[in-house]
XYZ file of C-alpha atoms in Angstrom:
455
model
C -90.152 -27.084 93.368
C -93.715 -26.247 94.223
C -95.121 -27.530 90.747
C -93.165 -30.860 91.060
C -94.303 -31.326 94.905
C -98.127 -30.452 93.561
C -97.845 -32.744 90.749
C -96.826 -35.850 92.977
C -99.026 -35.427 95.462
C -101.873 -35.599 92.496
C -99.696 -38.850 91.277
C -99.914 -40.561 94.606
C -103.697 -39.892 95.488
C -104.723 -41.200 92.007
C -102.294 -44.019 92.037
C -103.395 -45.814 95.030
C -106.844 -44.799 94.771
C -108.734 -45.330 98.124
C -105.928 -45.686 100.656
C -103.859 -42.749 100.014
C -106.987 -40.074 98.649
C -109.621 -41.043 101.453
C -108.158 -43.375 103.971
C -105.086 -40.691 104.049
C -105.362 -37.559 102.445
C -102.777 -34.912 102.874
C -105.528 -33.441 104.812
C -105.477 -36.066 107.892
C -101.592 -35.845 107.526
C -101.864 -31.640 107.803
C -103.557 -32.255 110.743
C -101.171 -34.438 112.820
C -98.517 -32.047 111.685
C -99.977 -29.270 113.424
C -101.023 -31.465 116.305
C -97.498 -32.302 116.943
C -96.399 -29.165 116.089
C -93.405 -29.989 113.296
C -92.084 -27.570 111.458
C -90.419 -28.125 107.852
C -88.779 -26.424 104.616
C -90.652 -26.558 101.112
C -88.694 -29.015 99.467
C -89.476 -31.730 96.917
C -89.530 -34.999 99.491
C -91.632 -32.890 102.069
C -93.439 -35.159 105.254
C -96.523 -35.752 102.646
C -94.608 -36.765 99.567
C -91.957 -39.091 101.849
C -95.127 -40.609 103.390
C -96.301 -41.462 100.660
C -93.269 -42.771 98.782
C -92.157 -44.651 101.998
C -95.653 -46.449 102.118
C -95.203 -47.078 98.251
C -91.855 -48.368 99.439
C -92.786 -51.078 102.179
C -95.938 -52.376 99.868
C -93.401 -52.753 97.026
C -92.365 -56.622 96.553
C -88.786 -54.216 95.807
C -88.140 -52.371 99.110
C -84.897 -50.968 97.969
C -84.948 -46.632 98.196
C -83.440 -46.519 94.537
C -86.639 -48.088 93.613
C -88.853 -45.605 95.353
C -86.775 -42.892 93.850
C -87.116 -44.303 90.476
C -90.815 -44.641 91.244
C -90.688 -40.693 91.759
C -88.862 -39.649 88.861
C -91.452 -41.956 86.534
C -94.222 -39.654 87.659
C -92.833 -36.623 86.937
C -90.823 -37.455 83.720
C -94.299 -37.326 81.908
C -94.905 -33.881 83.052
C -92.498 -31.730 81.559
C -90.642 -30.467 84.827
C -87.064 -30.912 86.208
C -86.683 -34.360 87.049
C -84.669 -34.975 90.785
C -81.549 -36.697 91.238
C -81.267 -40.829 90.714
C -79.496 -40.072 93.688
C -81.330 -41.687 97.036
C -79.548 -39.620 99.613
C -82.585 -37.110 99.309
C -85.119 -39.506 99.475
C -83.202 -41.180 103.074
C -82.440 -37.740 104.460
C -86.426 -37.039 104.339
C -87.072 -40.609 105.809
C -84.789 -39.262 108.324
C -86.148 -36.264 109.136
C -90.036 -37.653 109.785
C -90.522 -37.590 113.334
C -91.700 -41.148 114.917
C -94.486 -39.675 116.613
C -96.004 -38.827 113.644
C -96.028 -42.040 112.106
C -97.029 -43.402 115.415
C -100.020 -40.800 115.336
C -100.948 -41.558 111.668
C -100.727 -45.070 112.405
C -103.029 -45.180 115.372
C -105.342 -42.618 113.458
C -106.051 -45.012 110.382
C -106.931 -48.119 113.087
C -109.036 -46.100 115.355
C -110.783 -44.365 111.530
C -111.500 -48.705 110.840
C -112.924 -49.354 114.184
C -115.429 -46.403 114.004
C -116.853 -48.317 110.940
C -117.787 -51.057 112.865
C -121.354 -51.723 113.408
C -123.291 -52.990 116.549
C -124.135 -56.540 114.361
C -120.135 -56.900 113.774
C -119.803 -56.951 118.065
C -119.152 -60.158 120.188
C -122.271 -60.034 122.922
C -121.858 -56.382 122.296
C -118.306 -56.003 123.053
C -115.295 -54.890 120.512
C -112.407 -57.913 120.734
C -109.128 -56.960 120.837
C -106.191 -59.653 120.703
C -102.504 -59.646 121.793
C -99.309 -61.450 120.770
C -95.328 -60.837 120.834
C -93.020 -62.003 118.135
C -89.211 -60.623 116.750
C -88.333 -59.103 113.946
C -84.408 -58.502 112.486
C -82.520 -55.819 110.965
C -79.126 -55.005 109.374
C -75.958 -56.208 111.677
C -75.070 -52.333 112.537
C -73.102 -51.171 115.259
C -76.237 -49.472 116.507
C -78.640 -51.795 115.672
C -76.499 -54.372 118.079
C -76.667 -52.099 121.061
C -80.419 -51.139 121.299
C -81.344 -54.526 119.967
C -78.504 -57.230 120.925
C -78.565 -60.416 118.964
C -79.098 -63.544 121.050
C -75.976 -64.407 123.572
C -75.740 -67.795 121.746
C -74.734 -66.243 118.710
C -70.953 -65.379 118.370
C -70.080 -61.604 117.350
C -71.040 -60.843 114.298
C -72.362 -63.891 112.925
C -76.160 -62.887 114.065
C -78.160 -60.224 113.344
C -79.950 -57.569 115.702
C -83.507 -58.707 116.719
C -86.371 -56.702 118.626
C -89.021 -58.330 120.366
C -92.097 -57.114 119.398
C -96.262 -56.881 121.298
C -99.115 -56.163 119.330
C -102.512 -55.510 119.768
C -104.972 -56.337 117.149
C -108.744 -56.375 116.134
C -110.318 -58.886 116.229
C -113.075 -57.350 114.221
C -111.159 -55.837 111.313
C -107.747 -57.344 111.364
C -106.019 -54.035 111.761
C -103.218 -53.206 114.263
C -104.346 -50.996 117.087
C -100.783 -50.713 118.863
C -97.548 -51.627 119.033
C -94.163 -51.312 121.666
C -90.600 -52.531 121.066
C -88.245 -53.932 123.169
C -85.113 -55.988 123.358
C -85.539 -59.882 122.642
C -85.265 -61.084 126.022
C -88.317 -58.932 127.226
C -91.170 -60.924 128.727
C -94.570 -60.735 127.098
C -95.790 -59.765 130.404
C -93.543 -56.706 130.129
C -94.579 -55.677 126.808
C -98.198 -56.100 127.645
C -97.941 -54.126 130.362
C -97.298 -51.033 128.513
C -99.945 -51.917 125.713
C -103.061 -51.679 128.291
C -103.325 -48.235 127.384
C -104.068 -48.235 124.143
C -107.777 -50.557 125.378
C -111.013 -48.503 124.977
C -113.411 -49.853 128.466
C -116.067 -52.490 127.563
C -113.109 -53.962 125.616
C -112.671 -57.925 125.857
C -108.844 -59.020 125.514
C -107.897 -62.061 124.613
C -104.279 -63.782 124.952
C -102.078 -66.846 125.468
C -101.330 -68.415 128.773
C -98.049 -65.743 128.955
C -100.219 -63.362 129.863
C -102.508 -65.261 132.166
C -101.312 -63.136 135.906
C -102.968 -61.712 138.524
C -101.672 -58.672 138.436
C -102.664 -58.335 134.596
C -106.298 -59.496 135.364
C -106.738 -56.604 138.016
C -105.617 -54.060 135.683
C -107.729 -54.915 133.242
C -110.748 -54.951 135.028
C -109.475 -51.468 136.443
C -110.027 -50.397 132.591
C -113.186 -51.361 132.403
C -112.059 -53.960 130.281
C -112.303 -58.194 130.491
C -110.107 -60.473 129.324
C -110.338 -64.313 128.477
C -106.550 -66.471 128.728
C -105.535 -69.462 128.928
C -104.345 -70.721 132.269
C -100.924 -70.639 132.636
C -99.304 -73.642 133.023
C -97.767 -73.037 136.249
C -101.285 -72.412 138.285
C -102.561 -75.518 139.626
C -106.232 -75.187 140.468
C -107.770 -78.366 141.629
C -110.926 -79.362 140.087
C -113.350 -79.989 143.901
C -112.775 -75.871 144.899
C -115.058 -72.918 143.506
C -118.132 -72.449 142.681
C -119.725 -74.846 139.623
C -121.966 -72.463 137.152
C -121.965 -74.885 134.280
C -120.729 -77.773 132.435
C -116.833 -77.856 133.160
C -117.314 -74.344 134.129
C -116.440 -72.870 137.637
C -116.055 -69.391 139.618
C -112.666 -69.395 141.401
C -111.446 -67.173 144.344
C -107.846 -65.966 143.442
C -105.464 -64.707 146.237
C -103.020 -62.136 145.878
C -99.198 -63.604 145.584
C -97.466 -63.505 148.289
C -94.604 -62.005 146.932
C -94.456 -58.998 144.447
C -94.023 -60.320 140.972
C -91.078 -59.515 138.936
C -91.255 -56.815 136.791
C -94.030 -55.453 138.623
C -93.034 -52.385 141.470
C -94.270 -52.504 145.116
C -96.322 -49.395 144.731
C -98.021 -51.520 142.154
C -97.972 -54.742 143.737
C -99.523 -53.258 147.415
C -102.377 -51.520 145.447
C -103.934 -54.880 144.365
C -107.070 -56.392 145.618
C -106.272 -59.378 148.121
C -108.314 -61.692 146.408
C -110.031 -62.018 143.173
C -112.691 -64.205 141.118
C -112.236 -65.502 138.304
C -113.935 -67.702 135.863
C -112.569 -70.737 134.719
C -113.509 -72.960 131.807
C -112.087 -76.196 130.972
C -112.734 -78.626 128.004
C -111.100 -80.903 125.144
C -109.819 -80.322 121.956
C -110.070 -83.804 119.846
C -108.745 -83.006 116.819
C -106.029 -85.569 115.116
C -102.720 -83.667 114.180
C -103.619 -81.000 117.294
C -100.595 -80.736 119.956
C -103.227 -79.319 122.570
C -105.515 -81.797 123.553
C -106.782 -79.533 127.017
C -107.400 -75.853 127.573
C -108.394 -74.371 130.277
C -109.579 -70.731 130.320
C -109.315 -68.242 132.500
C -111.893 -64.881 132.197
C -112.846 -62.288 134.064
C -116.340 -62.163 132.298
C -118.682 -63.768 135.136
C -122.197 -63.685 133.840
C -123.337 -66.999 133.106
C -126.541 -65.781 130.823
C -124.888 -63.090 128.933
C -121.709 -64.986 128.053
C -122.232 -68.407 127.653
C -119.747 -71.324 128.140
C -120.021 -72.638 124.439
C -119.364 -68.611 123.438
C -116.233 -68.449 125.083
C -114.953 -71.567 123.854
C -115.654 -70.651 120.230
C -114.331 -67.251 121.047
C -111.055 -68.323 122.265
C -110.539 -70.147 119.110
C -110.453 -66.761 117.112
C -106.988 -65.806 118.926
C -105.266 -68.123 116.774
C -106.240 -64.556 113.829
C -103.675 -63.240 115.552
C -100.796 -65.529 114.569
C -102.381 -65.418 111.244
C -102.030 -61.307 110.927
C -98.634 -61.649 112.252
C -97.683 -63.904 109.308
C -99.535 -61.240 106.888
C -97.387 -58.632 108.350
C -94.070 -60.664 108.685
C -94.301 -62.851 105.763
C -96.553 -61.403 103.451
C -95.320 -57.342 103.769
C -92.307 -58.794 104.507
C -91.881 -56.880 108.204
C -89.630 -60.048 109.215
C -86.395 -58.842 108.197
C -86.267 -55.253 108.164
C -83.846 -53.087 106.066
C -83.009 -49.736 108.117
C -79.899 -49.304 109.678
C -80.427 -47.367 112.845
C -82.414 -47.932 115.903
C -84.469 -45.158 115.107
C -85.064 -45.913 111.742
C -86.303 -49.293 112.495
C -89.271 -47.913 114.625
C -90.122 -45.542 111.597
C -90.097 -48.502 109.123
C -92.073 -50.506 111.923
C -94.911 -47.692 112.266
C -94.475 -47.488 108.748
C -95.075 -51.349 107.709
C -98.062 -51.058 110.238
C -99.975 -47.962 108.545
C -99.571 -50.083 105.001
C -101.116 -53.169 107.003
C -103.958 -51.386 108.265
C -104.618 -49.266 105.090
C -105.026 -52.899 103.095
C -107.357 -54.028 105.837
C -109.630 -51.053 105.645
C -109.484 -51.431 101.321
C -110.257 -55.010 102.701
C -113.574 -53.687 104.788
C -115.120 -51.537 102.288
C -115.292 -54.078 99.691
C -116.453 -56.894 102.037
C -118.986 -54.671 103.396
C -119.871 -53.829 100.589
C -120.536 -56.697 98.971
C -121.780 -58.703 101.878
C -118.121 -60.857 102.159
C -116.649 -61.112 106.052
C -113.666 -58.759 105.410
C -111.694 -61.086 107.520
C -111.767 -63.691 104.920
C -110.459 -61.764 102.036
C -106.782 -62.424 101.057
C -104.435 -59.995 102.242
C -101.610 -60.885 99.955
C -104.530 -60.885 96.879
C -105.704 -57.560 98.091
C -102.537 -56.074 97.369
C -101.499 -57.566 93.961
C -104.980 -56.260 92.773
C -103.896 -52.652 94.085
C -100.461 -53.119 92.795
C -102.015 -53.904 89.317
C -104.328 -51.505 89.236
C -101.911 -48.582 89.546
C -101.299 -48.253 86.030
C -104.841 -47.979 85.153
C -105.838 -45.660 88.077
C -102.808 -42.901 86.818
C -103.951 -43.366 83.069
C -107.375 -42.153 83.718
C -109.077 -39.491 85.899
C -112.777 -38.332 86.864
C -115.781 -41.297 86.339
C -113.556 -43.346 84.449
C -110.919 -43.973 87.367
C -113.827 -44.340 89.850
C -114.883 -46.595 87.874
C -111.983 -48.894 87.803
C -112.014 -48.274 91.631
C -115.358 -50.343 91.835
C -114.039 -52.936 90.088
C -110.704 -52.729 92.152
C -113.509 -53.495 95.299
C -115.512 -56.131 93.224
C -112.574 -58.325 92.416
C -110.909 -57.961 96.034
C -114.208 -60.221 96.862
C -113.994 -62.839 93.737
C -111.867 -65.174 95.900
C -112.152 -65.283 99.895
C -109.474 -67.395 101.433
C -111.417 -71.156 101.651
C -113.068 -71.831 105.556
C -110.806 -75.014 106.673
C -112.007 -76.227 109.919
C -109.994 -78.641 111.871
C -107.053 -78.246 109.668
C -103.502 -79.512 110.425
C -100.627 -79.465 108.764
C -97.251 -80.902 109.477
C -94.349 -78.628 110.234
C -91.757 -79.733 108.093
C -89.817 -78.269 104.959
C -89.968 -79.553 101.523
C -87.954 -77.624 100.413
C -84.347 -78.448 100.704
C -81.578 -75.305 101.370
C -77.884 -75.296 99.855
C -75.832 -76.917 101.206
C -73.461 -73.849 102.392
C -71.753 -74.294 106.050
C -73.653 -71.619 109.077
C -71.462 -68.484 109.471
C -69.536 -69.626 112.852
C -66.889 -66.578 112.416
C -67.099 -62.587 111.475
C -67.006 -62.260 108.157
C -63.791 -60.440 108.486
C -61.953 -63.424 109.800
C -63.311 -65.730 106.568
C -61.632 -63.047 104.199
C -58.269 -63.142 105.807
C -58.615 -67.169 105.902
C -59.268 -66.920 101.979
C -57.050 -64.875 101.590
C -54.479 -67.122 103.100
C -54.902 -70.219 101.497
């Protein structure tokens, strides 16, 4: 058992190269292990090995466990040792038996690892940029699944499937994910965000839709030591003669404390805020044919005129739309839309999982564009891991100077074709693309069998 666990853990670090040698050894994994103090048996699919194979798994274009078990059994058929079981019950029981907060941990280690490699020249007027969004994701139509994460009331019984609503912060600097908190789908953004301020660093500048755009959130993150730069929302009417004029279309506005205590927000919470607050506000026009926003008007807690610019802030508010763009990576690309676990608990693994793949292609995605002078940020994702992918075979066919070798060249061609700067772009949000044309489910699938089954 010990040779076969010794030889895969060689397999894996050579195989992927980069991400799973340096970016994650089984040294940084050791380490949270102990942190969280977890105990576990010597056995073949130990926390490294399933790690690894589960990251293997969610990278794979085939997510299916048989074909991370046959993945398994390929590296050690070559080496002369007892081969496991095609069975995947092993391989599911280990998934099982990984404890979230270590993939939480390892998740949050390998983001904070990419930040640290940011440089003062990669800063926005000195300050990191962080970024947050919600969105959903689905899973299998499972008894449990349906009560942590109901389907939407609209849907009849068992013709939906669960969905969790999601909030995310990313970096606006590297593209990785910093955090993440789950909830059921008809959980406000506000609610979600609420529980991600802890995971900001002070001198951090947050950026968001108009969802998030409250007074409440505004105080507490200026009690961080943080700023943040929204839209307005669309419900705050502001009119145009009061505050203070710094600039062109650019104001200083007093904010009073509601007069009631939000919901979602507790008294304790709501009495401790400041009875008024200023604000910056920032208006202009976006002409730009095929553009549904034609106004935006910003709201910011960053007051200095000299140091932050109006013209700064508008370009910089134009960067949140990354974050809609890493959310497609993750969703479409990875394929985190529709996930494949069957438990509630399982679905946060596979989550945190999906997430510490994401973040291990952005970092391959740093090195090489620092290293050969390309913005990481506008390197392909999706090309970035069909060169890994491909270079597997090569990487476990060779060892020493030869394999880091092919590792260069892994980081050279990662560069050979950034994704094309399209300013201004619009495109049309229709479907080509034409589905079958099968009737929606409208009835358990239950009920269709017995009406088959009578006629």
């Amino acid at each position: 058992m010990t040779n076969r666990v010794k030889i895969l853990k060689q397999k894996f670090s050579q195989s992927w190269g980069l991400p799973f040698r340096e970016l994650l050894p089984e040294s940084v994994i050791e380490q949270a292990i102990d942190e969280l103090k977890i105990k576990y048996r010597r056995r073949l699919f130990d926390p490294f090995v399933t790690i690894w194979v589960f990251l293997s798994q969610v990278l794979d274009v085939d997510k299916s466990c048989h074909n991370a078990t046959s993945r398994v059994i390929a590296y050690l058929v070559s080496e002369g040792v007892e081969i496991p079981s095609t069975d995947t019950s092993a391989y599911c029981q280990a998934r099982a038996r990984l404890p979230e907060e270590l993939l939480q941990k390892l998740f949050g280690k390998v983001a904070q690892d990419l930040e640290e490699k940011v440089t003062a020249e990669d800063l926005w007027c000195g300050r990191h940029l962080k970024v947050i969004d919600g969105s959903t994701v689905s899973m299998p139509d499972t008894v449990e699944n349906q009560k942590a994460y109901p389907q939407p009331k609209s849907q009849k019984p068992g013709c939906g499937f669960p969905i969790a609503k999601i909030g995310m912060i990313f970096s606006l600097t590297t593209g990785a994910a910093i955090a993440l908190v789950i909830d059921v789908l008809n959980t406000h953004d506000l609610k979600l965000a609420r529980k991600l301020y802890q995971f900001l660093n002070p001198f951090d500048v947050i950026l968001g839709d108009r969802a998030f755009c409250a007074y409440a959130d505004l105080v507490t993150i200026k009690n961080l030591d943080c700023d943040a730069v929204f839209r307005k929302h669309q419900s705050r009417k502001t009119p145009m003669y009061r505050g203070r004029i710094v600039g062109e279309s650019d104001k200083l506005v007093t904010w009073h404390k509601p007069k009631r205590c939000p919901q979602g927000l507790s008294e304790d919470a709501f009495a401790a805020l400041p009875s008024t607050l200023v604000v910056r506000e920032i208006y202009y026009y976006i002409i730009i044919p095929g553009f549904r926003t034609t106004s935006v008007s910003l709201i910011t807690t960053l007051l200095d005129t000299k140091i932050y610019p109006t013209l700064e802030l508008v370009r910089l508010y134009d960067l949140r739309w990354d974050v809609e763009v890493d959310l497609k990576h993750l969703k479409s690309t990875l394929g985190m839309d529709v996930l494949r676990c069957k438990t509630p608990l399982m679905v946060r693994k596979e989550l945190y999982v999906y997430l510490l793949a994401y973040n291990l292609l952005r970092t391959l995605m740093w090195l090489s564009g620092t290293t050969y002078g390309v913005p990481p940020l506008r390197l392909s994702l999706q090309g970035t891991r069909q060169h890994l992918n491909h270079f597997i075979p090569q990487m476990l066919a060779n060892s020493g100077v030869k394999r880091h070798h092919i590792y260069q060249t892994l980081l050279t061609i990662i560069v050979h074709k950034p994704v094309p700067h399209r300013p201004g772009r619009a495109e049309p949000r229709v479907r080509k693309r034409r589905p079958k044309a099968y009737p929606l489910m409208n009835q358990p699938r239950n009920q269709l069998r017995q009406q088959l089954q009578a006629a």
